[in-house]
PDB file of C-alpha atoms in Angstrom:
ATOM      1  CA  UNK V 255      62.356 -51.448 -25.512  1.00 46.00           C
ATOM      2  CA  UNK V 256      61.551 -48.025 -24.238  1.00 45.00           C
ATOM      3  CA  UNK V 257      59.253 -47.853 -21.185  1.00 46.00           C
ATOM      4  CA  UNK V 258      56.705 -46.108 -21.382  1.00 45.00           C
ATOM      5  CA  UNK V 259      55.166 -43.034 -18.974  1.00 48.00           C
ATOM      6  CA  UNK V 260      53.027 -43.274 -17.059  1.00 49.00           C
ATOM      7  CA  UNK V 261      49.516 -41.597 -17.291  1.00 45.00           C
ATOM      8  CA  UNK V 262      49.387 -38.127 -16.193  1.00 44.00           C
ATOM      9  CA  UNK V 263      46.065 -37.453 -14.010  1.00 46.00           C
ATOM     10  CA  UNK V 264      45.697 -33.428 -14.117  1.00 48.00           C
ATOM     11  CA  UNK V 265      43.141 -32.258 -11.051  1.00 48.00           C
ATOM     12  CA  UNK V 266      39.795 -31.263 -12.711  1.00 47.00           C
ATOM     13  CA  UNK V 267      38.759 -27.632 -12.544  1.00 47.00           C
ATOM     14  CA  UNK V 268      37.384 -26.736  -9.297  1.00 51.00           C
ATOM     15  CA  UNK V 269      36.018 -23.365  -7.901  1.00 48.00           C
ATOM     16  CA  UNK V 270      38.263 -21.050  -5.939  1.00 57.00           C
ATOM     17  CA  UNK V 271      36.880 -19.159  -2.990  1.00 61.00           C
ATOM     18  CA  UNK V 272      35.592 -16.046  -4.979  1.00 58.00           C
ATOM     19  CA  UNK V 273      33.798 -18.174  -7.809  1.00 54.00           C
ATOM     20  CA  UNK V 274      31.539 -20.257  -4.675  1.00 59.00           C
ATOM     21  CA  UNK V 275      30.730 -16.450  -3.356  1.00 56.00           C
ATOM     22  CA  UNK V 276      29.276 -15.330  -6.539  1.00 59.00           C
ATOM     23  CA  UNK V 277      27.648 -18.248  -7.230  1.00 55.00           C
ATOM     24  CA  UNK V 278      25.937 -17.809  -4.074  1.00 50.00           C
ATOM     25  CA  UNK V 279      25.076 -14.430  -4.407  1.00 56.00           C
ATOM     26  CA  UNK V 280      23.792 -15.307  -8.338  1.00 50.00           C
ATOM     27  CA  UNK V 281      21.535 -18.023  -6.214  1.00 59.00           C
ATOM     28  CA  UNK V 282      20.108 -15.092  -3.378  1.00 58.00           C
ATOM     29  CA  UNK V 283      19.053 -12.703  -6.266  1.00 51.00           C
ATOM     30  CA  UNK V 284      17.119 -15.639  -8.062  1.00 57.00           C
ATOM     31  CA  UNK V 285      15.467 -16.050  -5.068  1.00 48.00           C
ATOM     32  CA  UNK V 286      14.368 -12.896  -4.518  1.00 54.00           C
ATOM     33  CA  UNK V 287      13.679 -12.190  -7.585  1.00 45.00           C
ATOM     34  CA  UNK V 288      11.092 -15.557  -7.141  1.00 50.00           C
ATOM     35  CA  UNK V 289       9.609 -14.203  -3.876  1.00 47.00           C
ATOM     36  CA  UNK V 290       9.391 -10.645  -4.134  1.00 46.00           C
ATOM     37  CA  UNK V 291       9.312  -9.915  -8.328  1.00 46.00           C
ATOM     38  CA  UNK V 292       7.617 -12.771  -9.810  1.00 44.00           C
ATOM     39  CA  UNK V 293       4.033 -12.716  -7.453  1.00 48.00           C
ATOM     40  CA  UNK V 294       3.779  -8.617  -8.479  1.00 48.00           C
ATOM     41  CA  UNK V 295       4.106  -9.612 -11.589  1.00 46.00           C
ATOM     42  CA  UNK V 296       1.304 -11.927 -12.071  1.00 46.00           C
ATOM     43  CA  UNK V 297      -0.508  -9.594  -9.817  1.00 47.00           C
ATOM     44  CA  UNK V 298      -0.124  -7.354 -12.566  1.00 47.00           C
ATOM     45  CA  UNK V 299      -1.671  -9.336 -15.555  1.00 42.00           C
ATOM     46  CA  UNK V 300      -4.431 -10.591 -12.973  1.00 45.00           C
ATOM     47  CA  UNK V 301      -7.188  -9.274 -12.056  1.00 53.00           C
ATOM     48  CA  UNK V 302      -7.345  -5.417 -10.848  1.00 65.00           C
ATOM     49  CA  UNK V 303      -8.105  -4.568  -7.521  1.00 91.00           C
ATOM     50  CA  UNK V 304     -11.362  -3.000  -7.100  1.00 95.00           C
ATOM     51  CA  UNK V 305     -12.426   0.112  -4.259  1.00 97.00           C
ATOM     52  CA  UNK V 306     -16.212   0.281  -3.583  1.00 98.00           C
ATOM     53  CA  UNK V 307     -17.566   3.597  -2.482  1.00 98.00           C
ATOM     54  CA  UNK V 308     -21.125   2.980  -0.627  1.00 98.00           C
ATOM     55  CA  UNK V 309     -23.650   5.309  -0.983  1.00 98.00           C
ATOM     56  CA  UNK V 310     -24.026   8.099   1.740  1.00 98.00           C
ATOM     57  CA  UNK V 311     -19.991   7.659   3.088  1.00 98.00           C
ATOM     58  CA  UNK V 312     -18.202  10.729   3.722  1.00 98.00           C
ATOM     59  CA  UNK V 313     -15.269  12.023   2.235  1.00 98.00           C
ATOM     60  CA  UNK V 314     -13.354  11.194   5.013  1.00 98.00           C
ATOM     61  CA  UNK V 315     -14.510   7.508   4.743  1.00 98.00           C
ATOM     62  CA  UNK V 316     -13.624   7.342   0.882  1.00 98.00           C
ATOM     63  CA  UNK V 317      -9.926   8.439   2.064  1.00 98.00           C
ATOM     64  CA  UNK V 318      -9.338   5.795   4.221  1.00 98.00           C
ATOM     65  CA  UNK V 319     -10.848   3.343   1.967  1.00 98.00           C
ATOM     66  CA  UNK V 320      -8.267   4.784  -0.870  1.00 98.00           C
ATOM     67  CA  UNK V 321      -5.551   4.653   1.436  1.00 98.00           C
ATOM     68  CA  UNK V 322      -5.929   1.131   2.080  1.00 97.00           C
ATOM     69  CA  UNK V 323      -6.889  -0.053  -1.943  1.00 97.00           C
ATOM     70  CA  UNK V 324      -3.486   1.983  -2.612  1.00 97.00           C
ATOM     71  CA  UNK V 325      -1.316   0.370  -0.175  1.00 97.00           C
ATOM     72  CA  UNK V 326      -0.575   3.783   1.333  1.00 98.00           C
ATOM     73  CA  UNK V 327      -0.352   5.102   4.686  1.00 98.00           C
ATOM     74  CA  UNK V 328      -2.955   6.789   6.502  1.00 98.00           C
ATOM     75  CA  UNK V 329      -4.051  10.192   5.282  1.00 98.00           C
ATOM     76  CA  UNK V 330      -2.263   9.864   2.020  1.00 98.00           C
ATOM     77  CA  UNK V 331      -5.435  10.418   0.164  1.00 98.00           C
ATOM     78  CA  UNK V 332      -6.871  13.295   2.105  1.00 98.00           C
ATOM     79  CA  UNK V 333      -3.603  14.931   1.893  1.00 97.00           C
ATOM     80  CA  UNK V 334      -3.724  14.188  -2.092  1.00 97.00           C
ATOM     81  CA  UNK V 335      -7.323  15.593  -2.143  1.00 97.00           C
ATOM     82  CA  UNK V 336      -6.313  19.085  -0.843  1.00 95.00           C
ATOM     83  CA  UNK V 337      -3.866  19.643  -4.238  1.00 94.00           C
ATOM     84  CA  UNK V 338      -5.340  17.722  -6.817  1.00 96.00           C
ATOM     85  CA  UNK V 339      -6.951  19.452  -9.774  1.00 95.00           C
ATOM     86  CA  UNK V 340     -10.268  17.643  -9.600  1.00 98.00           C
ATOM     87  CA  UNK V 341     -13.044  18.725 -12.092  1.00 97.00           C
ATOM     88  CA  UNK V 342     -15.157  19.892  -9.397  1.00 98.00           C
ATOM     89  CA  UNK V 343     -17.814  23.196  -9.496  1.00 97.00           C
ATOM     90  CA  UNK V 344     -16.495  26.599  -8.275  1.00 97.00           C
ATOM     91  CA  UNK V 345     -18.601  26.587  -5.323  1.00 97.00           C
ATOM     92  CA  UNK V 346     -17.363  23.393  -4.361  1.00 98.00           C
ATOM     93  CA  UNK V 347     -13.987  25.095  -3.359  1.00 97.00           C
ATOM     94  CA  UNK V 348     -11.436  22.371  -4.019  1.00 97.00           C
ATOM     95  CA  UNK V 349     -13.671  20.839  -1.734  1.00 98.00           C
ATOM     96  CA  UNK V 350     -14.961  16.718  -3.507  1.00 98.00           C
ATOM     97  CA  UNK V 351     -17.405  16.303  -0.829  1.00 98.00           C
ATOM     98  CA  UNK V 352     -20.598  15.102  -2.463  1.00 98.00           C
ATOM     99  CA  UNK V 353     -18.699  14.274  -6.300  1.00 98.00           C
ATOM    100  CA  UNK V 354     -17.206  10.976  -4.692  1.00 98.00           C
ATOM    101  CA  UNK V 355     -20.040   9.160  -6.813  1.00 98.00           C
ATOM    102  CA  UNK V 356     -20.978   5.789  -4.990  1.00 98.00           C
ATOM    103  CA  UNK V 357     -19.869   3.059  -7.063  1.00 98.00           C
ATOM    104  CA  UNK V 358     -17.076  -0.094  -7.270  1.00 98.00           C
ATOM    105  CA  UNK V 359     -14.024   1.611  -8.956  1.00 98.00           C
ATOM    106  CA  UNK V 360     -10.715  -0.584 -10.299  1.00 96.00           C
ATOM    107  CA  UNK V 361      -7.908   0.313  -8.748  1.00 97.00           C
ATOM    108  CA  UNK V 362      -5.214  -0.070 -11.519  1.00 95.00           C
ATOM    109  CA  UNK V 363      -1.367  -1.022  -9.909  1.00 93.00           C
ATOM    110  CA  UNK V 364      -0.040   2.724 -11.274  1.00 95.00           C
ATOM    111  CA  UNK V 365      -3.301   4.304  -9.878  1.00 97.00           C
ATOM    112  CA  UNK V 366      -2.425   7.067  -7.134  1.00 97.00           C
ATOM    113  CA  UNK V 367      -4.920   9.130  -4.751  1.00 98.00           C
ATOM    114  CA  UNK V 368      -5.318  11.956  -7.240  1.00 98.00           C
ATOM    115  CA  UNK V 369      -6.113   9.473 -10.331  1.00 97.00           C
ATOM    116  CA  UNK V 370      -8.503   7.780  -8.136  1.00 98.00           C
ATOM    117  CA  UNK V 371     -10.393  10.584  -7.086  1.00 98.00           C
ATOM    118  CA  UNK V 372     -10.526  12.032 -10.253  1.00 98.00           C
ATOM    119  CA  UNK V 373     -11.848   9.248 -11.764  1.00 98.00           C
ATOM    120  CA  UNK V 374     -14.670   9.167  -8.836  1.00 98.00           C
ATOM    121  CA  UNK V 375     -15.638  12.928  -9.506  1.00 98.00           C
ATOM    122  CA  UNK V 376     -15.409  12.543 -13.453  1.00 98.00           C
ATOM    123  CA  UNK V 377     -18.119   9.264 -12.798  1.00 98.00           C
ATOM    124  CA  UNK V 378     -20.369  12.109 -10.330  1.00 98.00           C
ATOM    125  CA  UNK V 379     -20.439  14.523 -13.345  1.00 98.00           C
ATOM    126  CA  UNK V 380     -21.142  12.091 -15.971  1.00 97.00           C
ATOM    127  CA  UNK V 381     -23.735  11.082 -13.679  1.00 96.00           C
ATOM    128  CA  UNK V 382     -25.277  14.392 -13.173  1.00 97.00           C
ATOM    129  CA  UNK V 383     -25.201  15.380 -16.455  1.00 97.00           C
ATOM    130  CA  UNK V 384     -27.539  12.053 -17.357  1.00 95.00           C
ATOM    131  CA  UNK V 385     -29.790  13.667 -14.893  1.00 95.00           C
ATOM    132  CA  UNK V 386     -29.234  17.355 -16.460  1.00 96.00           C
ATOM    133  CA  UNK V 387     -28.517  18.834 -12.456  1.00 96.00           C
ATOM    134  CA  UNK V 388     -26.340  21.291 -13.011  1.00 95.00           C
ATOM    135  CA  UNK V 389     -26.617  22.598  -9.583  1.00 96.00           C
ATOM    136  CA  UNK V 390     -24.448  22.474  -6.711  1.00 98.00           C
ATOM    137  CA  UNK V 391     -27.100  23.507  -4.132  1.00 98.00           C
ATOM    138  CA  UNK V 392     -28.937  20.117  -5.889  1.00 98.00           C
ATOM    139  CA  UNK V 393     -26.136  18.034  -5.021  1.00 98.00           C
ATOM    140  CA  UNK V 394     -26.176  19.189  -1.297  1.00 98.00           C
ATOM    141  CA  UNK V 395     -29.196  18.759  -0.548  1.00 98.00           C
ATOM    142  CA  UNK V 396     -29.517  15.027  -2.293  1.00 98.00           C
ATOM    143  CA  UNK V 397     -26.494  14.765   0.604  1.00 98.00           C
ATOM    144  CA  UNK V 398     -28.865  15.374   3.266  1.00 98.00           C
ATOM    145  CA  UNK V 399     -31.945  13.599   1.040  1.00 98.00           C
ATOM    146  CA  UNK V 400     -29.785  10.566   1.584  1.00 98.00           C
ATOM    147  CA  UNK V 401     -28.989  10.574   5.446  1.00 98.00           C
ATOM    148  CA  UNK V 402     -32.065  11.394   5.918  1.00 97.00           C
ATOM    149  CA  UNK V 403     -34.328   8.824   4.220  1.00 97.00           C
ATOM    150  CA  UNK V 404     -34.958   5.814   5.766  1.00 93.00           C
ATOM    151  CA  UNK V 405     -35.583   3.889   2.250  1.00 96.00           C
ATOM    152  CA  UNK V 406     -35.391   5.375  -1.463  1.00 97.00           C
ATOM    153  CA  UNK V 407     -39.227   5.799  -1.669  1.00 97.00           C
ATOM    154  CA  UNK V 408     -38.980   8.321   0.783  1.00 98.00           C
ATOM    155  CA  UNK V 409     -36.075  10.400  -0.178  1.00 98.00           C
ATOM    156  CA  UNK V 410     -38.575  12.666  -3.029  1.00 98.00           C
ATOM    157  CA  UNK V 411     -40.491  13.645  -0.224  1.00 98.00           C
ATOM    158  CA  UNK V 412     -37.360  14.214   2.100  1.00 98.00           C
ATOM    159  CA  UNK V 413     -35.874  16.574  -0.676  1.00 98.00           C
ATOM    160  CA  UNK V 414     -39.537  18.228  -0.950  1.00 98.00           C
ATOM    161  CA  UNK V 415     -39.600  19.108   2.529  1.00 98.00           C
ATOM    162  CA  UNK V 416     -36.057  20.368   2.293  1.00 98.00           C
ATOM    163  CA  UNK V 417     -37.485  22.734  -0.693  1.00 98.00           C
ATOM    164  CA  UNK V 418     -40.401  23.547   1.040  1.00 98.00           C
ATOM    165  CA  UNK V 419     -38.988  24.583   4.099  1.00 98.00           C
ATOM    166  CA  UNK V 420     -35.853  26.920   2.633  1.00 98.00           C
ATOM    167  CA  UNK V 421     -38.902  28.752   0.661  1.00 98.00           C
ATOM    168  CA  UNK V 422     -40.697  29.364   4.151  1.00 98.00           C
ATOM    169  CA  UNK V 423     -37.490  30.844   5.251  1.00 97.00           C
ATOM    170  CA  UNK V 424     -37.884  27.814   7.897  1.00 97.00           C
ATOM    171  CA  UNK V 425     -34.467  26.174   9.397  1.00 97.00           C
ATOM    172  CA  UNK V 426     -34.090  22.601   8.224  1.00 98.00           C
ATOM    173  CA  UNK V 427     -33.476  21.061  11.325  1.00 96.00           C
ATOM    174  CA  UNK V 428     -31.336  18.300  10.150  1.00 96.00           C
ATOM    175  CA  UNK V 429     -29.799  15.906  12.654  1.00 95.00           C
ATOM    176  CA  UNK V 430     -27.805  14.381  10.023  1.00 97.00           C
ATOM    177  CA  UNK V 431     -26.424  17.743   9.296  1.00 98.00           C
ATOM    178  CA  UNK V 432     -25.638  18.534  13.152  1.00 97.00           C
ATOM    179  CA  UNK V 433     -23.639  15.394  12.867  1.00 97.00           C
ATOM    180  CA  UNK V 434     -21.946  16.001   9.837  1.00 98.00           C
ATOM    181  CA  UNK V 435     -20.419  19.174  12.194  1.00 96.00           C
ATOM    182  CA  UNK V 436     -19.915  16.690  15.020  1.00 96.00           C
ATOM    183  CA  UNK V 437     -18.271  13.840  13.022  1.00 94.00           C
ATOM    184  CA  UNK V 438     -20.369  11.425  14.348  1.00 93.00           C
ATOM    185  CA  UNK V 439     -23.426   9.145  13.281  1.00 90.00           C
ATOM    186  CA  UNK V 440     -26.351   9.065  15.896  1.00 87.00           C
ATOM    187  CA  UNK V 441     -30.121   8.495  16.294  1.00 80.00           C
ATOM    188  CA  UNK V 442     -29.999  11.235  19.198  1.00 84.00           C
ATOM    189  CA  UNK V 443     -29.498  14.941  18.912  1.00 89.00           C
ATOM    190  CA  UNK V 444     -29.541  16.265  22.439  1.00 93.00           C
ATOM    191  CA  UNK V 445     -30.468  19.941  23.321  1.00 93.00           C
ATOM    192  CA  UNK V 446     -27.112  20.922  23.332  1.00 94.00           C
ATOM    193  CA  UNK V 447     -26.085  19.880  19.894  1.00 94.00           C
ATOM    194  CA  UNK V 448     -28.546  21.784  18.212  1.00 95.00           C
ATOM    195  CA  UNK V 449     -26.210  25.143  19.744  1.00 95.00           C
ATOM    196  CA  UNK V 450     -23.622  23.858  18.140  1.00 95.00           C
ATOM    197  CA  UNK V 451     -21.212  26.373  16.451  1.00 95.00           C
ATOM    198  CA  UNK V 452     -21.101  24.976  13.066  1.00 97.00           C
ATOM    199  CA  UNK V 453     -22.715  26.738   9.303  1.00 97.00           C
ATOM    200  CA  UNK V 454     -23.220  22.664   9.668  1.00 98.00           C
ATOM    201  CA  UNK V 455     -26.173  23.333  12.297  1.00 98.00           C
ATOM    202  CA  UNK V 456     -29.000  23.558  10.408  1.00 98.00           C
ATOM    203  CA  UNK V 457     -30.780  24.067  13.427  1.00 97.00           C
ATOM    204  CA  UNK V 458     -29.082  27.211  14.398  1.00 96.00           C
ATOM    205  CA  UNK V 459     -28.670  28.699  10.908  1.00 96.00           C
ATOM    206  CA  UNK V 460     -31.278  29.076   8.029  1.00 96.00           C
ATOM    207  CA  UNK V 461     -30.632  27.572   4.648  1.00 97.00           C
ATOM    208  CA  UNK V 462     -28.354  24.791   3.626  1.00 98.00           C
ATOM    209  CA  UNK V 463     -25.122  24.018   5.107  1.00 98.00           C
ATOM    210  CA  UNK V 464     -22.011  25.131   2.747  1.00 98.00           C
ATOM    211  CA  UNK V 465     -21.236  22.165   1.145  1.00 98.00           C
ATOM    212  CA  UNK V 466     -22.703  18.186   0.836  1.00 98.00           C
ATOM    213  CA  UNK V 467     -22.716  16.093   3.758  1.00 98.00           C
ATOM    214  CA  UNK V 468     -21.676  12.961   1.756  1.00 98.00           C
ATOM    215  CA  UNK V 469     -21.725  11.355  -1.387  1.00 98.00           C
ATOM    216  CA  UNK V 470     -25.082  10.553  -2.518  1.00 98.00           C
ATOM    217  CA  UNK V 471     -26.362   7.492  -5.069  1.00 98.00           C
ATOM    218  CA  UNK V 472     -28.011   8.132  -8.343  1.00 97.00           C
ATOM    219  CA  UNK V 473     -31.390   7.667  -6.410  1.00 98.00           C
ATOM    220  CA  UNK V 474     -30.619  10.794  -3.934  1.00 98.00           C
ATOM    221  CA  UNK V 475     -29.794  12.898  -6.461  1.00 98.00           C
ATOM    222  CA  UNK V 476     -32.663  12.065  -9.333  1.00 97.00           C
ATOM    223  CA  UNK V 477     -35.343  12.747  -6.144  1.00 98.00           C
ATOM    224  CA  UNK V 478     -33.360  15.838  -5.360  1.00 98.00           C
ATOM    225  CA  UNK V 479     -33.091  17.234  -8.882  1.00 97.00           C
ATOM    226  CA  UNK V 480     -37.100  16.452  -9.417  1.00 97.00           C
ATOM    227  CA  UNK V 481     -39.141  16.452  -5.942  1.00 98.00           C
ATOM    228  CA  UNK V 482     -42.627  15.347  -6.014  1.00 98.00           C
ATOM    229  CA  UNK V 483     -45.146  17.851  -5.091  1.00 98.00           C
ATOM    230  CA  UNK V 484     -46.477  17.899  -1.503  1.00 98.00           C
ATOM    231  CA  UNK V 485     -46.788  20.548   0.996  1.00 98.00           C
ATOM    232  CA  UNK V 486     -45.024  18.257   3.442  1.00 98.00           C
ATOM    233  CA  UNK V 487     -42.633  20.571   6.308  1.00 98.00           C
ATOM    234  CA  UNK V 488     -42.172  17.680   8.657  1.00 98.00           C
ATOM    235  CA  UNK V 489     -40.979  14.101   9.175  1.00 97.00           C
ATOM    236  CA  UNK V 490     -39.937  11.313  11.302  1.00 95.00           C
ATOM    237  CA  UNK V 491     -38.927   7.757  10.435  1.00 94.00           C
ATOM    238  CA  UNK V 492     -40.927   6.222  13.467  1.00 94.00           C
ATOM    239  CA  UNK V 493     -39.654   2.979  13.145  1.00 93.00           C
ATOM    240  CA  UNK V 494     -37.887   0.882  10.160  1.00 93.00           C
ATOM    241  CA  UNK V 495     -40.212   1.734   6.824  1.00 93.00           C
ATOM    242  CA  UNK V 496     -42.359   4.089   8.161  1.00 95.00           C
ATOM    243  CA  UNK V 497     -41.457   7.501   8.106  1.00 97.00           C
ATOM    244  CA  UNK V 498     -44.771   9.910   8.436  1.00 97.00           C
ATOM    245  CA  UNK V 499     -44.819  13.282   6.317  1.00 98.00           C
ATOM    246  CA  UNK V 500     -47.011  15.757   7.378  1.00 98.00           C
ATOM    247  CA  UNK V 501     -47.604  19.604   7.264  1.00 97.00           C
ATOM    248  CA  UNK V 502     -49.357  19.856  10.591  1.00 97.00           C
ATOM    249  CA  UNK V 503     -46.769  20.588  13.170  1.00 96.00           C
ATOM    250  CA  UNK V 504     -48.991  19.270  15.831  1.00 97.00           C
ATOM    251  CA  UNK V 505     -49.205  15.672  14.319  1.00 97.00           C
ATOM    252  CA  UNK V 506     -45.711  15.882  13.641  1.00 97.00           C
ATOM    253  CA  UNK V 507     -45.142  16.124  17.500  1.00 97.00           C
ATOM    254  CA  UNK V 508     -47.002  13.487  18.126  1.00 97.00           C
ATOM    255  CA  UNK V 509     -45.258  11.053  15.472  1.00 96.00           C
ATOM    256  CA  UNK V 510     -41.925  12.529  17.548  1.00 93.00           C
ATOM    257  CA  UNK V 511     -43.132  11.076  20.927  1.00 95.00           C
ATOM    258  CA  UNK V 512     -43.934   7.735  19.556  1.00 95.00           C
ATOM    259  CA  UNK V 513     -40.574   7.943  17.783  1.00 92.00           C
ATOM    260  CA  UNK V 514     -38.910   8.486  21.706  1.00 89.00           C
ATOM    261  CA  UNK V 515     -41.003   5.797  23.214  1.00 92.00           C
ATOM    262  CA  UNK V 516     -40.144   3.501  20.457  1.00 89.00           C
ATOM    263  CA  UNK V 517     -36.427   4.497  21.588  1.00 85.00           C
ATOM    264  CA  UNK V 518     -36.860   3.931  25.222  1.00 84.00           C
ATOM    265  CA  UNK V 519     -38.406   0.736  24.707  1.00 76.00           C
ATOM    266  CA  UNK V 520     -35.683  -0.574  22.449  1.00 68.00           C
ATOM    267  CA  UNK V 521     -32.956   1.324  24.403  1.00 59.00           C
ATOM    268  CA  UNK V 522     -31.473   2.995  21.069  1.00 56.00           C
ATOM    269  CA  UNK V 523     -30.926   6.323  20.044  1.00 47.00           C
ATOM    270  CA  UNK V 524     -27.422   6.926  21.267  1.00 39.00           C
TER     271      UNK V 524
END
C-alpha cells in the first residue's frame, strides 16, 4: 500500500509593492474626481447663476458685479469691455455706458465678460427699439433723468427741464453729473466741485456731458424719449417725495434754502 502525499497548500495571490501603489493612486483620483468633478457637474444641470444689474449703477459697478458672477479676478470685465465688439451706437465710442440695460441676467457656466455684456447691450437695444428712441443724446440724458429723480413720477419733468434748459442755451447744473466726473455719490456739491475740469461738469460747460452717466431703467428712458410739457428750468427734491419744479428762479432759491436747512438739521448732505 502506497502512501499517499500529502496536500500541497500553494500561498494565495497577494499584491506586490507596485500593485498596492496603483491601487492607491486608482483610490486618490476617485476621490478627486468625487470632490472636485462631480459637485461642477451637478452645478451644471442645476440651476444657472443669475447677475442682477440695478437700475442707475455705473459701468464700473456692472464690472465688478460680472467679475464676481464669473468667478474672475478683479477688472477682468472692464478689461473685456475695452475689446469686445458690442452692438453699441457710433457715438457711443466703444464706450457701453448707458446700454448695460438694468435687469437680472443668467449667467450660463461657458458665459465670459464679452458674452455677458453683449447680451446686456443687445437687451438695451431691444428695449429702445420697443420705445422707438433711436437717439443716443436720449439715452444720456434718461442717465441723468435717473440720478436725478427722486421717484419715477418725477423723472418726465426732470428730463423736461433737461430739454428746456439745453434750448435756453442754459448749463444743466447737474450734481449727479459733477459726480459722475468725481466718481463719487453725494448729496453735497461744494463750490469747488462745480470748477471741476471735467466735459462731466455740467456746471462749467453747456450742453450734455459726452456720454451717459449710468444705465438707466425702462422708466428713465420712456420719460426721456417723451417729456411732458412744462416750462419747468428748476428743481430740488426738498425732502423724500417732494421735489418742487418751478420756472421762477427766485422760488427755486427759496426751495434750495429749505433743502440746506433740512440738511443741517438732519446732518446729511456729505
Amino acid at each position: 500500500m502506497s502512501e499517499v502525499p500529502p496536500t500541497v497548500r500553494r500561498p494565495g495571490p497577494r499584491f506586490s509593492r507596485t500593485g498596492r501603489l496603483l491601487l492607491v493612486a486608482v483610490l486618490a483620483v476617485l476621490v478627486i474626481v468625487a470632490v472636485v468633478v462631480v459637485p461642477r457637474l451637478l452645478r451644471g444641470i442645476g440651476p444657472e447663476q443669475q447677475l442682477t444689474v440695478p437700475e442707475g449703477q455705473r459701468a464700473g459697478q456692472v464690472y465688478a458685479a460680472a467679475d464676481k458672477a464669473l468667478h474672475l479676478p478683479s477688472g477682468s470685465t472692464e478689461k473685456a469691455a475695452r475689446s469686445a465688439r458690442l452692438p453699441l451706437p457710433a457715438e457711443a465710442k466703444g464706450n457701453p455706458e448707458g446700454y448695460l440695460f438694468p435687469a437680472t441676467y443668467p449667467v450660463a457656466s461657458d458665459a465670459t465678460p464679452a458674452s455677458l455684456l453683449s447680451y446686456m447691450v443687445k437687451t438695451a437695444n431691444q428695449r429702445l427699439a420697443a420705445d422707438r428712441i433711436t437717439s443716443y443724446r436720449t439715452v444720456v440724458i434718461a442717465s441723468i433723468v435717473q440720478a436725478e429723480a427722486d421717484r419715477p413720477a418725477d423723472m418726465g419733468k426732470v428730463a423736461r427741464v433737461i430739454t428746456n434748459r439745453i434750448a435756453r442755451h442754459m448749463p444743466l447744473q447737474m450734481d449727479s453729473t459733477i459726480n459722475y466726473a468725481l466718481g463719487r455719490s453725494t448729496l453735497h456739491t461744494s463750490h469747488d466741485d462745480t470748477k471741476t475740469n471735467s466735459p462731466y461738469n455740467t456746471y462749467k460747460y453747456e450742453g450734455l456731458p459726452p456720454t451717459p452717466i449710468d444705465n438707466p431703467g425702462a422708466e428713465a428712458l420712456k420719460a426721456a424719449g417723451a417729456p411732458p410739457e412744462g416750462d419747468w428750468l428748476y428743481f430740488v427734491t426738498v425732502k423724500p417725495g417732494d421735489t418742487r419744479f418751478t420756472a421762477d428762479y427766485q422760488e427755486h432759491l427759496r426751495n434750495v434754502q429749505e433743502f440746506n436747512d433740512r440738511q443741517k438739521g438732519t446732518g446729511e448732505g456729505a
